Amino acid sequence: MSERKVLNKYFPPDFDPSLIPRRKQPKNSQQVVRLMAPFSMRCNTCGEYIYKGKKFNARKETVEGEDYYGIKIFRFYIKCTLCSAEITFKTDPKNTDYTAEHGASRNFEPWREEKAVEEEDRLAKLEEEENNPMKALENRTVDSKREMDILDALQDIRARNARNERVGQSVDLLERITVEEIETEEDRERKRLDEEDEKLVREVFSKVTVPVAGASGESETRTVTVKRKAGDIEPDLDKLLPPTSSFTSLKPAATPALKKPKTDLKKSLGIKIKSKPAAKAAV
């Protein structure tokens, strides 16, 4: 089983392929091939529609007596998917297409009809020009005029597009300039407001040097930030200092007088005083 998977087979040195007899086949033999329907068709027997791309196991044969400039024409046999009726079609090298031959009719395809009509008109025009030189001259004149009209229209479209592009660029430039001016005004306004805020902060908050009593009893100076009221009246410095501040005021605080503790002379001398009994109530 493993040797069927190899790519190369063993050929002995004395192998001669010319000695192998050729298999005799009939002249018009058929081959079984797997193909897809080249066009959508309808069965003439049962009316079943067979869409393009449907897969079939078909029989293939060469059409005898028909060719196109030496190109062979092949015929294919398939069966209808519903009634199993035989359907045949063959290749068309002239139009690089297929033609339905028997058992089914090809569905209508409008684009194929348009191409056929255009081809017929072209051939008729060429035949007419060959027989009538004046007609050929008139046709060439009409074609050249049509080409000039197309070029003029194309030039107008290009000029219009260029003009629209310039207008668009100018509009974009104006919008950009307007946006820059607006941004500049906003920056100026923001800068002015910032300066006013800084000025107000400098007016409200100011640093003042305050004398403070040191640990050794000598007076020292410290710089503190005080908050001033917005107005023309300048309050006292004591009112500006916070109440929880640990700094002393400019005015020295009065030291309270020390009170002497009271001493009981009677207890210190050891004198005991007896209390008098209460008077008896009168009968």
PDB file of C-alpha atoms in Angstrom, residues 5 7 35 189 193 233 244:
ATOM      1  CA  LYS A   5       2.132   7.071  -2.498  1.00  0.00           C
ATOM      2  CA  LEU A   7       6.246   9.895  -6.827  1.00  0.00           C
ATOM      3  CA  LEU A  35     -17.873  19.592 -15.821  1.00  0.00           C
ATOM      4  CA  GLU A 189      -8.398  87.341  25.614  1.00  0.00           C
ATOM      5  CA  LEU A 193      -7.684  87.385  31.795  1.00  0.00           C
ATOM      6  CA  ILE A 233      -9.386 100.934  53.299  1.00  0.00           C
ATOM      7  CA  THR A 244      -4.375  80.332  64.426  1.00  0.00           C
TER       8      THR A 244
END
